[in-house]
CSV table of C-alpha atoms in Angstrom, one decimal:
chain,number,residue,atom,x,y,z
U,5,MET,CA,-15.8,60.4,9.6
U,6,ASN,CA,-15.5,56.8,8.3
U,7,ALA,CA,-18.5,55.0,6.8
U,8,ARG,CA,-20.7,53.5,9.4
U,9,ALA,CA,-21.1,49.8,9.8
U,10,THR,CA,-24.8,50.2,9.1
U,11,ASP,CA,-24.1,51.8,5.7
U,12,ILE,CA,-24.5,49.8,2.5
U,13,ASP,CA,-22.4,51.4,-0.3
U,14,GLY,CA,-23.0,54.8,1.3
U,15,TYR,CA,-26.7,54.2,1.9
U,16,ALA,CA,-28.2,54.4,5.4
U,17,ALA,CA,-29.4,50.9,6.4
U,18,ASP,CA,-30.1,51.4,10.1
U,19,ALA,CA,-33.6,52.7,9.7
U,20,ALA,CA,-36.8,51.0,8.6
U,21,TYR,CA,-37.9,52.1,5.2
U,22,PRO,CA,-41.7,52.6,5.1
U,23,MET,CA,-43.8,50.1,3.2
U,24,HIS,CA,-44.8,51.7,-0.2
U,25,PHE,CA,-46.9,50.1,-2.9
U,26,HIS,CA,-46.2,51.1,-6.5
U,27,ARG,CA,-49.2,50.3,-8.7
U,28,GLU,CA,-47.2,51.2,-11.8
U,29,GLN,CA,-45.1,48.1,-11.4
U,30,MET,CA,-47.9,45.6,-11.5
U,31,PRO,CA,-48.0,43.3,-14.6
U,32,ALA,CA,-51.5,44.3,-15.8
U,33,TRP,CA,-50.7,48.0,-15.5
U,34,LEU,CA,-47.5,47.6,-17.4
U,35,HIS,CA,-49.2,45.4,-20.0
U,36,ALA,CA,-52.0,47.9,-20.6
U,37,THR,CA,-49.7,50.9,-20.7
U,38,ALA,CA,-47.3,49.4,-23.2
U,39,THR,CA,-50.3,48.4,-25.3
U,40,ALA,CA,-51.8,51.8,-25.1
U,41,LEU,CA,-48.5,53.2,-26.4
U,42,GLY,CA,-48.6,50.9,-29.4
U,43,PHE,CA,-46.2,48.1,-28.4
U,44,ARG,CA,-46.8,44.4,-27.9
U,45,ALA,CA,-46.5,43.5,-24.2
U,46,PRO,CA,-45.7,40.2,-22.6
U,47,ASP,CA,-48.7,37.8,-22.6
U,48,LEU,CA,-50.2,37.6,-19.2
U,49,ALA,CA,-52.3,34.5,-20.1
U,50,ARG,CA,-49.1,32.5,-20.2
U,51,PRO,CA,-46.6,31.9,-17.4
U,52,TYR,CA,-44.2,34.9,-17.0
U,53,ARG,CA,-41.4,36.1,-14.7
U,54,TRP,CA,-41.2,39.4,-12.9
U,55,CYS,CA,-38.3,40.9,-10.9
U,56,GLU,CA,-38.0,43.9,-8.6
U,57,LEU,CA,-34.5,45.2,-8.2
U,58,GLY,CA,-34.2,47.1,-4.9
U,59,SER,CA,-37.4,45.7,-3.4
U,60,GLY,CA,-37.0,47.5,-0.1
U,61,ALA,CA,-39.7,46.6,2.4
U,62,GLY,CA,-41.2,44.3,-0.2
U,63,LEU,CA,-44.9,45.4,-0.3
U,64,THR,CA,-45.0,45.8,-4.1
U,65,ALA,CA,-43.5,42.3,-4.7
U,66,LEU,CA,-45.8,40.8,-2.1
U,67,VAL,CA,-49.0,42.2,-3.6
U,68,ALA,CA,-47.8,41.3,-7.1
U,69,ALA,CA,-47.2,37.7,-6.2
U,70,ALA,CA,-50.4,37.4,-4.2
U,71,CYS,CA,-52.7,38.8,-6.9
U,72,ASN,CA,-51.0,37.2,-9.9
U,73,PRO,CA,-50.8,33.5,-9.6
U,74,ALA,CA,-49.8,33.0,-13.2
U,75,GLY,CA,-46.5,34.8,-12.6
U,76,SER,CA,-43.3,33.9,-10.9
U,77,PHE,CA,-41.9,36.8,-8.9
U,78,THR,CA,-38.4,37.7,-7.6
U,79,ALA,CA,-37.6,40.4,-5.1
U,80,VAL,CA,-33.9,41.4,-4.8
U,81,ASP,CA,-32.5,43.7,-2.1
U,82,THR,CA,-29.1,44.3,-0.5
U,83,ASP,CA,-30.6,44.9,3.0
U,84,ALA,CA,-30.7,41.6,4.8
U,85,ALA,CA,-33.3,42.8,7.4
U,86,GLN,CA,-35.8,44.0,4.7
U,87,ILE,CA,-35.5,41.0,2.5
U,88,GLY,CA,-35.8,38.8,5.5
U,89,GLN,CA,-39.1,40.5,6.5
U,90,THR,CA,-40.4,40.1,3.0
U,91,ARG,CA,-39.5,36.4,2.9
U,92,ASP,CA,-41.2,35.9,6.3
U,93,ILE,CA,-44.4,37.5,5.2
U,94,ALA,CA,-44.4,35.6,2.0
U,95,GLU,CA,-44.0,32.3,3.8
U,96,ARG,CA,-46.7,33.0,6.3
U,97,ALA,CA,-49.1,34.0,3.4
U,98,GLY,CA,-48.2,30.9,1.4
U,99,LEU,CA,-46.7,32.8,-1.6
U,100,ALA,CA,-44.9,30.0,-3.3
U,101,ASN,CA,-44.5,32.1,-6.4
U,102,LEU,CA,-42.3,34.7,-4.7
U,103,GLU,CA,-38.5,34.3,-4.4
U,104,CYS,CA,-36.7,36.7,-2.0
U,105,VAL,CA,-33.0,37.2,-2.8
U,106,HIS,CA,-30.6,38.9,-0.5
U,107,ALA,CA,-27.9,40.3,-2.8
U,108,ASP,CA,-26.0,43.4,-3.8
U,109,LEU,CA,-26.7,44.1,-7.5
U,110,ARG,CA,-23.0,43.9,-8.1
U,111,ASP,CA,-23.1,40.3,-7.0
U,112,TYR,CA,-26.5,39.6,-8.6
U,113,THR,CA,-25.0,40.2,-12.0
U,114,THR,CA,-23.4,36.8,-11.6
U,115,HIS,CA,-26.6,34.9,-11.0
U,116,ASP,CA,-27.4,32.9,-14.0
U,117,ASP,CA,-31.1,31.9,-14.3
U,118,GLU,CA,-34.1,32.3,-16.6
U,119,SER,CA,-34.8,35.7,-18.2
U,120,PHE,CA,-37.5,38.0,-16.9
U,121,ASP,CA,-40.5,39.3,-18.8
U,122,PHE,CA,-40.7,42.3,-16.5
U,123,ILE,CA,-38.0,44.1,-14.5
U,124,VAL,CA,-39.1,46.9,-12.2
U,125,SER,CA,-37.3,49.3,-9.9
U,126,HIS,CA,-38.2,52.3,-7.8
U,127,GLY,CA,-36.0,54.3,-5.5
U,128,LEU,CA,-32.7,52.8,-6.6
U,129,TRP,CA,-31.3,54.3,-9.9
U,130,ALA,CA,-30.8,57.9,-8.5
U,131,TRP,CA,-29.6,56.8,-5.1
U,132,VAL,CA,-26.7,54.4,-5.8
U,133,SER,CA,-23.1,54.6,-7.0
U,134,ASP,CA,-22.1,54.5,-10.7
U,135,ALA,CA,-20.8,50.9,-10.1
U,136,VAL,CA,-24.2,49.8,-8.9
U,137,ARG,CA,-25.9,51.5,-11.9
U,138,ALA,CA,-23.5,49.7,-14.2
U,139,SER,CA,-24.5,46.4,-12.5
U,140,PHE,CA,-28.1,47.3,-13.0
U,141,LEU,CA,-27.6,47.7,-16.7
U,142,ALA,CA,-25.7,44.5,-16.9
U,143,ILE,CA,-28.6,42.6,-15.2
U,144,VAL,CA,-31.1,44.2,-17.7
U,145,GLU,CA,-28.8,43.2,-20.6
U,146,ARG,CA,-28.5,39.6,-19.5
U,147,ARG,CA,-31.9,38.9,-17.9
U,148,LEU,CA,-34.6,41.0,-19.7
U,149,ALA,CA,-36.2,38.8,-22.3
U,150,PRO,CA,-36.8,39.9,-25.9
U,151,GLY,CA,-40.0,42.0,-25.8
U,152,GLY,CA,-39.7,42.3,-22.0
U,153,LEU,CA,-40.6,45.5,-20.2
U,154,LEU,CA,-38.5,47.5,-17.8
U,155,GLU,CA,-40.1,50.1,-15.5
U,156,LEU,CA,-37.7,52.5,-13.8
U,157,GLY,CA,-38.7,55.1,-11.2
U,158,TYR,CA,-36.1,57.8,-10.3
U,159,MET,CA,-35.6,61.4,-9.2
U,160,SER,CA,-35.2,63.7,-12.1
U,161,HIS,CA,-34.1,67.1,-13.2
U,162,PRO,CA,-35.3,69.8,-13.2
U,163,GLY,CA,-37.9,69.3,-10.5
U,164,ALA,CA,-35.4,67.7,-8.0
U,165,SER,CA,-32.5,70.0,-9.0
U,166,GLN,CA,-33.0,72.5,-6.2
U,167,LEU,CA,-33.0,69.6,-3.7
U,168,GLN,CA,-29.3,69.0,-4.3
U,169,GLY,CA,-28.0,71.6,-2.0
U,170,ALA,CA,-30.3,70.6,0.8
U,171,GLN,CA,-29.6,66.9,0.3
U,172,ARG,CA,-25.8,67.5,0.5
U,173,LEU,CA,-26.3,69.4,3.8
U,174,LEU,CA,-28.4,66.5,5.2
U,175,HIS,CA,-25.8,64.0,4.1
U,176,GLU,CA,-22.9,65.9,5.7
U,177,ALA,CA,-24.9,66.6,8.9
U,178,GLY,CA,-25.7,62.9,9.0
U,179,ARG,CA,-22.0,62.0,8.8
U,180,HIS,CA,-21.2,64.4,11.6
U,181,LEU,CA,-24.0,63.7,14.0
U,182,GLU,CA,-24.1,60.7,16.4
U,183,GLY,CA,-26.9,58.2,16.9
U,184,ASP,CA,-28.9,56.0,14.6
U,185,ALA,CA,-30.3,57.2,11.3
U,186,PRO,CA,-33.6,58.5,12.7
U,187,ALA,CA,-31.7,60.5,15.3
U,188,ARG,CA,-29.3,61.9,12.7
U,189,VAL,CA,-32.3,62.8,10.5
U,190,THR,CA,-33.8,64.8,13.3
U,191,GLY,CA,-30.6,66.8,13.9
U,192,ALA,CA,-30.0,67.3,10.2
U,193,LEU,CA,-33.5,68.6,9.5
U,194,SER,CA,-33.2,70.9,12.5
U,195,LEU,CA,-30.1,72.5,11.0
U,196,LEU,CA,-31.8,72.9,7.6
U,197,ARG,CA,-34.8,74.5,9.4
U,198,ASP,CA,-32.5,76.9,11.2
U,199,LEU,CA,-31.1,78.0,7.9
U,200,ALA,CA,-34.5,78.4,6.3
U,201,ASP,CA,-35.9,80.4,9.2
U,202,GLY,CA,-32.7,82.4,9.5
U,203,GLY,CA,-33.0,83.9,6.1
U,204,ALA,CA,-30.5,81.7,4.1
U,205,GLY,CA,-30.2,83.0,0.6
U,206,PHE,CA,-30.9,79.6,-0.9
U,207,PHE,CA,-34.4,79.6,0.5
U,208,ALA,CA,-34.9,83.2,-0.4
U,209,GLU,CA,-34.0,82.5,-4.0
U,210,HIS,CA,-35.9,79.2,-4.2
U,211,PRO,CA,-39.3,79.5,-2.5
U,212,GLY,CA,-40.1,75.9,-3.5
U,213,ALA,CA,-37.3,74.7,-1.3
U,214,SER,CA,-39.2,75.9,1.8
U,215,ARG,CA,-42.3,73.9,0.7
U,216,GLN,CA,-40.0,70.8,0.2
U,217,LEU,CA,-38.6,71.2,3.6
U,218,ASP,CA,-42.1,71.4,5.1
U,219,ALA,CA,-42.9,68.2,3.3
U,220,MET,CA,-39.7,66.5,4.6
U,221,GLU,CA,-40.6,67.4,8.2
U,222,ARG,CA,-43.9,65.6,7.8
U,223,GLU,CA,-42.3,62.3,6.6
U,224,PRO,CA,-41.1,59.5,8.9
U,225,ALA,CA,-37.5,59.7,9.8
U,226,GLY,CA,-36.7,56.3,8.2
U,227,TYR,CA,-38.0,57.6,4.9
U,228,ILE,CA,-35.9,60.7,5.0
U,229,ALA,CA,-32.8,58.7,6.0
U,230,HIS,CA,-33.2,56.4,3.0
U,231,GLU,CA,-34.1,59.3,0.6
U,232,PHE,CA,-31.5,61.9,1.6
U,233,LEU,CA,-28.7,60.7,3.9
U,234,GLY,CA,-27.0,58.6,1.2
U,235,ALA,CA,-23.7,59.4,-0.3
U,236,HIS,CA,-24.7,58.9,-4.0
U,237,TRP,CA,-28.1,60.6,-4.3
U,238,GLN,CA,-28.2,62.4,-7.6
U,239,PRO,CA,-31.2,63.4,-9.7
U,240,GLN,CA,-30.9,62.1,-13.3
U,241,HIS,CA,-31.4,63.7,-16.7
U,242,VAL,CA,-33.9,61.7,-18.7
U,243,ALA,CA,-31.7,62.0,-21.8
U,244,ASP,CA,-28.8,60.2,-20.0
U,245,VAL,CA,-31.2,57.5,-18.8
U,246,ILE,CA,-32.7,56.9,-22.3
U,247,ARG,CA,-29.2,56.6,-23.8
U,248,ALA,CA,-28.0,54.3,-21.0
U,249,PHE,CA,-30.7,51.8,-21.6
U,250,ALA,CA,-30.5,52.1,-25.4
U,251,GLY,CA,-26.9,50.8,-24.9
U,252,VAL,CA,-28.4,47.5,-23.6
U,253,ASP,CA,-31.0,47.3,-26.5
U,254,CYS,CA,-33.9,48.7,-24.5
U,255,GLY,CA,-36.0,51.3,-26.4
U,256,PHE,CA,-37.9,54.1,-24.6
U,257,LEU,CA,-41.6,53.6,-24.9
U,258,GLY,CA,-43.0,56.4,-22.7
U,259,SER,CA,-44.1,56.9,-19.1
U,260,ALA,CA,-45.5,54.2,-16.8
U,261,THR,CA,-47.6,57.1,-15.5
U,262,PRO,CA,-50.2,57.1,-18.3
U,263,ILE,CA,-51.3,60.7,-18.1
U,264,GLU,CA,-47.8,61.8,-18.9
U,265,ASN,CA,-48.2,60.2,-22.3
U,266,ILE,CA,-51.0,62.6,-23.1
U,267,ASP,CA,-49.6,66.1,-23.7
U,268,ALA,CA,-53.1,67.6,-23.6
U,269,LEU,CA,-53.5,66.6,-20.0
U,270,SER,CA,-49.9,67.0,-18.7
U,271,ILE,CA,-48.3,69.9,-20.6
U,272,PRO,CA,-49.3,73.6,-20.5
U,273,GLY,CA,-51.5,74.3,-23.4
U,274,GLN,CA,-49.4,77.0,-25.0
U,275,LEU,CA,-46.4,74.6,-25.2
U,276,GLN,CA,-48.1,71.6,-26.8
U,277,ALA,CA,-47.8,72.7,-30.4
U,278,ARG,CA,-44.1,73.5,-29.9
U,279,LEU,CA,-43.5,70.0,-28.4
U,280,ARG,CA,-45.0,68.4,-31.4
U,281,THR,CA,-42.2,69.8,-33.5
U,282,LEU,CA,-39.5,68.0,-31.5
U,283,PRO,CA,-38.2,64.5,-32.4
U,284,PRO,CA,-39.3,61.8,-29.9
U,285,GLY,CA,-36.7,60.7,-27.4
U,286,PRO,CA,-34.1,62.5,-25.4
U,287,LEU,CA,-34.9,66.0,-26.7
U,288,ALA,CA,-38.7,65.8,-26.4
U,289,GLU,CA,-38.6,64.2,-23.0
U,290,THR,CA,-36.1,66.8,-21.7
U,291,ALA,CA,-38.5,69.5,-22.9
U,292,ARG,CA,-41.4,67.7,-21.2
U,293,ASP,CA,-39.5,67.6,-17.9
U,294,LEU,CA,-38.9,71.3,-18.1
U,295,ALA,CA,-42.6,71.9,-19.0
U,296,ARG,CA,-43.8,69.9,-16.0
U,297,ASN,CA,-40.9,70.7,-13.7
U,298,GLN,CA,-40.6,66.9,-13.3
U,299,SER,CA,-39.0,65.6,-10.1
U,300,LEU,CA,-39.9,61.9,-10.4
U,301,ARG,CA,-40.0,59.9,-13.6
U,302,ARG,CA,-41.4,56.4,-14.1
U,303,ASP,CA,-39.9,55.4,-17.5
U,304,LEU,CA,-41.0,52.4,-19.5
U,305,PHE,CA,-38.6,50.6,-21.7
U,306,GLN,CA,-38.7,47.4,-23.9
U,307,ARG,CA,-36.1,45.0,-25.0
U,308,ASP,CA,-36.0,45.0,-28.9
U,309,ALA,CA,-38.9,47.5,-29.0
U,310,ARG,CA,-40.9,47.6,-32.2
U,311,ARG,CA,-44.0,49.7,-32.6
U,312,LEU,CA,-47.2,47.8,-33.8
U,313,ASP,CA,-48.8,48.9,-37.1
U,314,ASP,CA,-52.2,50.5,-36.8
U,315,ALA,CA,-54.2,47.2,-37.4
U,316,ALA,CA,-52.1,45.2,-34.9
U,317,HIS,CA,-52.3,48.0,-32.4
U,318,LEU,CA,-56.1,48.1,-32.5
U,319,ASP,CA,-56.3,44.3,-32.2
U,320,ALA,CA,-54.1,44.5,-29.1
U,321,LEU,CA,-56.2,47.3,-27.6
U,322,ASP,CA,-59.5,45.4,-28.4
U,323,ALA,CA,-58.2,42.5,-26.3
U,324,LEU,CA,-57.9,44.6,-23.2
U,325,VAL,CA,-60.7,44.4,-20.6
U,326,PHE,CA,-61.3,47.2,-18.2
U,327,ALA,CA,-63.2,47.4,-14.9
U,328,ALA,CA,-64.3,50.3,-12.7
U,329,LEU,CA,-62.5,50.5,-9.4
U,330,PRO,CA,-64.2,51.0,-6.0
U,331,GLY,CA,-65.0,54.7,-5.6
U,332,ALA,CA,-65.2,55.5,-9.3
U,333,PRO,CA,-67.9,58.0,-10.2
U,334,THR,CA,-70.9,56.3,-11.8
U,335,THR,CA,-72.6,59.4,-13.1
U,336,LEU,CA,-70.8,62.6,-14.1
U,337,THR,CA,-72.8,65.8,-13.7
U,338,GLY,CA,-69.9,67.9,-14.9
U,339,ASP,CA,-66.4,67.8,-16.2
U,340,LEU,CA,-63.7,65.8,-14.4
U,341,ARG,CA,-60.8,67.6,-12.6
U,342,PHE,CA,-57.4,66.0,-12.9
U,343,ASP,CA,-54.9,67.4,-10.3
U,344,THR,CA,-51.6,67.2,-12.2
U,345,ARG,CA,-48.0,68.5,-11.9
U,346,ILE,CA,-49.0,71.5,-14.0
U,347,GLY,CA,-52.1,72.2,-11.8
U,348,PRO,CA,-55.8,71.3,-12.3
U,349,VAL,CA,-56.7,70.1,-15.8
U,350,THR,CA,-60.2,69.7,-17.0
U,351,GLY,CA,-61.4,66.5,-18.5
U,352,ALA,CA,-64.5,67.1,-20.7
U,353,ARG,CA,-67.6,65.2,-19.4
U,354,ASP,CA,-68.5,64.2,-23.0
U,355,LEU,CA,-65.2,62.3,-23.3
U,356,PHE,CA,-65.2,60.5,-20.0
U,357,ALA,CA,-68.8,60.0,-19.0
U,358,PRO,CA,-69.7,57.3,-21.6
U,359,ALA,CA,-66.8,55.1,-20.5
U,360,LEU,CA,-67.5,55.5,-16.8
U,361,ASP,CA,-71.2,55.0,-17.3
U,362,ALA,CA,-70.6,51.8,-19.2
U,363,LEU,CA,-68.0,50.3,-16.9
U,364,ALA,CA,-70.3,51.0,-13.9
U,365,GLN,CA,-72.4,48.1,-15.2
U,366,GLY,CA,-69.5,45.7,-15.3
U,367,PRO,CA,-66.2,45.0,-17.0
U,368,LEU,CA,-66.0,45.6,-20.8
U,369,SER,CA,-63.4,45.1,-23.4
U,370,PHE,CA,-61.9,48.0,-25.4
U,371,ALA,CA,-63.7,46.5,-28.4
U,372,GLU,CA,-67.0,46.7,-26.7
U,373,LEU,CA,-66.4,50.3,-25.5
U,374,ARG,CA,-65.2,51.7,-28.8
U,375,VAL,CA,-68.5,51.0,-30.6
U,376,ARG,CA,-70.1,53.6,-28.4
U,377,ALA,CA,-70.3,57.3,-29.1
U,378,PRO,CA,-68.1,59.3,-29.1
U,379,TYR,CA,-65.5,56.6,-29.4
U,380,ASP,CA,-67.0,55.0,-32.5
U,381,ALA,CA,-65.7,57.9,-34.5
U,382,ALA,CA,-62.2,57.8,-33.1
U,383,SER,CA,-60.8,54.9,-31.1
U,384,GLY,CA,-57.8,57.0,-30.1
U,385,LEU,CA,-60.1,59.1,-27.9
U,386,LEU,CA,-61.1,56.0,-26.0
U,387,ASN,CA,-57.4,55.0,-25.6
U,388,GLN,CA,-56.6,58.4,-24.1
U,389,ALA,CA,-59.7,58.4,-21.9
U,390,LEU,CA,-58.9,55.0,-20.4
U,391,GLN,CA,-55.3,56.0,-19.8
U,392,ALA,CA,-56.4,59.1,-17.9
U,393,LEU,CA,-59.1,57.2,-16.0
U,394,THR,CA,-56.5,54.6,-15.0
U,395,TRP,CA,-54.1,57.2,-13.8
U,396,ALA,CA,-56.9,58.8,-11.8
U,397,GLY,CA,-57.7,55.5,-10.1
U,398,PHE,CA,-61.1,55.1,-11.6
U,399,VAL,CA,-60.6,52.1,-13.9
U,400,HIS,CA,-58.0,49.4,-14.4
U,401,ALA,CA,-57.2,46.7,-16.9
U,402,CYS,CA,-58.2,43.2,-15.8
U,403,LEU,CA,-56.2,40.0,-15.9
U,404,PRO,CA,-57.0,37.7,-18.8
U,405,SER,CA,-58.3,34.9,-16.6
U,406,SER,CA,-59.5,34.4,-13.0
U,407,ARG,CA,-57.6,31.9,-10.8
U,408,ASP,CA,-57.4,31.2,-7.1
U,409,THR,CA,-55.0,33.7,-5.4
U,410,SER,CA,-53.3,34.3,-2.1
U,411,ALA,CA,-54.7,37.8,-1.8
U,412,ASP,CA,-56.8,37.1,1.3
U,413,ALA,CA,-53.9,35.3,3.0
U,414,LEU,CA,-51.6,38.2,2.4
U,415,SER,CA,-54.2,40.7,3.6
U,416,ARG,CA,-54.4,38.8,6.9
U,417,GLN,CA,-50.6,39.0,7.3
U,418,LEU,CA,-50.4,42.7,6.5
U,419,ALA,CA,-53.3,43.8,8.6
U,420,PRO,CA,-51.5,43.8,12.0
U,421,LEU,CA,-48.2,45.3,10.7
U,422,PRO,CA,-47.5,49.0,11.6
U,423,GLY,CA,-47.1,51.5,8.8
U,424,VAL,CA,-48.7,49.4,6.0
U,425,PRO,CA,-50.9,51.4,3.6
U,426,ALA,CA,-54.6,50.6,3.8
U,427,LEU,CA,-54.8,48.5,0.6
U,428,ALA,CA,-57.6,46.6,-0.8
U,429,LEU,CA,-56.1,43.7,-2.8
U,430,LEU,CA,-58.0,43.2,-6.1
U,431,PRO,CA,-57.2,39.9,-7.8
U,432,ALA,CA,-59.4,40.6,-10.8
U,433,ILE,CA,-56.9,43.3,-11.8
U,434,GLY,CA,-53.8,41.7,-10.3
U,435,SER,CA,-53.2,44.7,-8.1
U,436,ALA,CA,-54.4,46.8,-5.2
U,437,ALA,CA,-56.0,50.1,-4.4
U,438,LEU,CA,-56.2,52.3,-1.4
U,439,ARG,CA,-59.2,51.5,0.7
U,440,GLN,CA,-62.0,54.0,0.7
U,441,VAL,CA,-62.2,55.8,4.0
U,442,GLN,CA,-65.7,56.1,5.5
U,443,ARG,CA,-66.5,59.7,6.5
């Protein structure tokens, strides 16, 4: 069967992709994460430029622009309908600092404009052809400023490895079946379910595949169409990704998911000592992916990355200001429980309670927090505690200054739209959080 008119480079485009918000792509989050890792991040107190490659339904770019008036934001996507919707919402919310660009990345490489301090992308790298990935690298090489940060979210081995057989079946069934993308998804999933229930050896040998199929059947058809019907879907090996971006002078810093930068909270205990013997980079990250059975990575890179010395690192940390988020515990009566990829991990009360108790009274700088016990004896403990609490959604780094934002105007535009996550826009941190549901 020939490619459908609604396909874009083998990617289904005749289904609405759900609106997703990625907090890991917000400027303050990226700034704080890079700082925690020991690298100097772009200065958020000065004007900066941020770009999302493959912006999809545009929610992340909209929230970023509305909550960060000091930045200039660009959303790029090859789907005319989605970028048009993003542009329409932005105009109605008065977001003069958001530019929406309808372009294939292979064409966007020819756009010649100012460089970006941040480039972010989720749901693109593992879903597109080699030619589009090459264009992505070319854009990063030409447009990411020295010291600029790149955040890249993609499906990874080995956690997504067993999905390859099922994805290929979904893709082939989608080519064979008639109707729009949601109808083809329904038929393709039905075939996959028949195989699972009929005792197919693949599902017998890979029990996790049955759980993944259950999860697929709970998702909107548009999401499955975009995730799994495409012609180029391919989980990536982290070693290949690190080397690809090293080729455009971008050094790997760590994960934009802060807890994954702390082996004590993200790696089985019996493996942690062995991992410390491995050189940082492709080998160590490949071992971590095996240890966590990683299926989704959010890698953080920097153009011309250079690690700060200890004194400069502490100075950069001291300048960060943190605030408690709505719903954060104010008094811990016991240890924290972190639900991670390796299962529940205990966070000792003695490590986390002092920070939570202090921040419950109001925002405080790292410098103000680290003079309190037990952090006064080891500021590294505070650094790790704040990273873990940020990941858990309890605290967040603040913006360096408060300015009028378009957050309320954007909230009004998003409220009546179907399928938008229930977000509370929080201009003080330049981001958003899921609203607390009253029970």
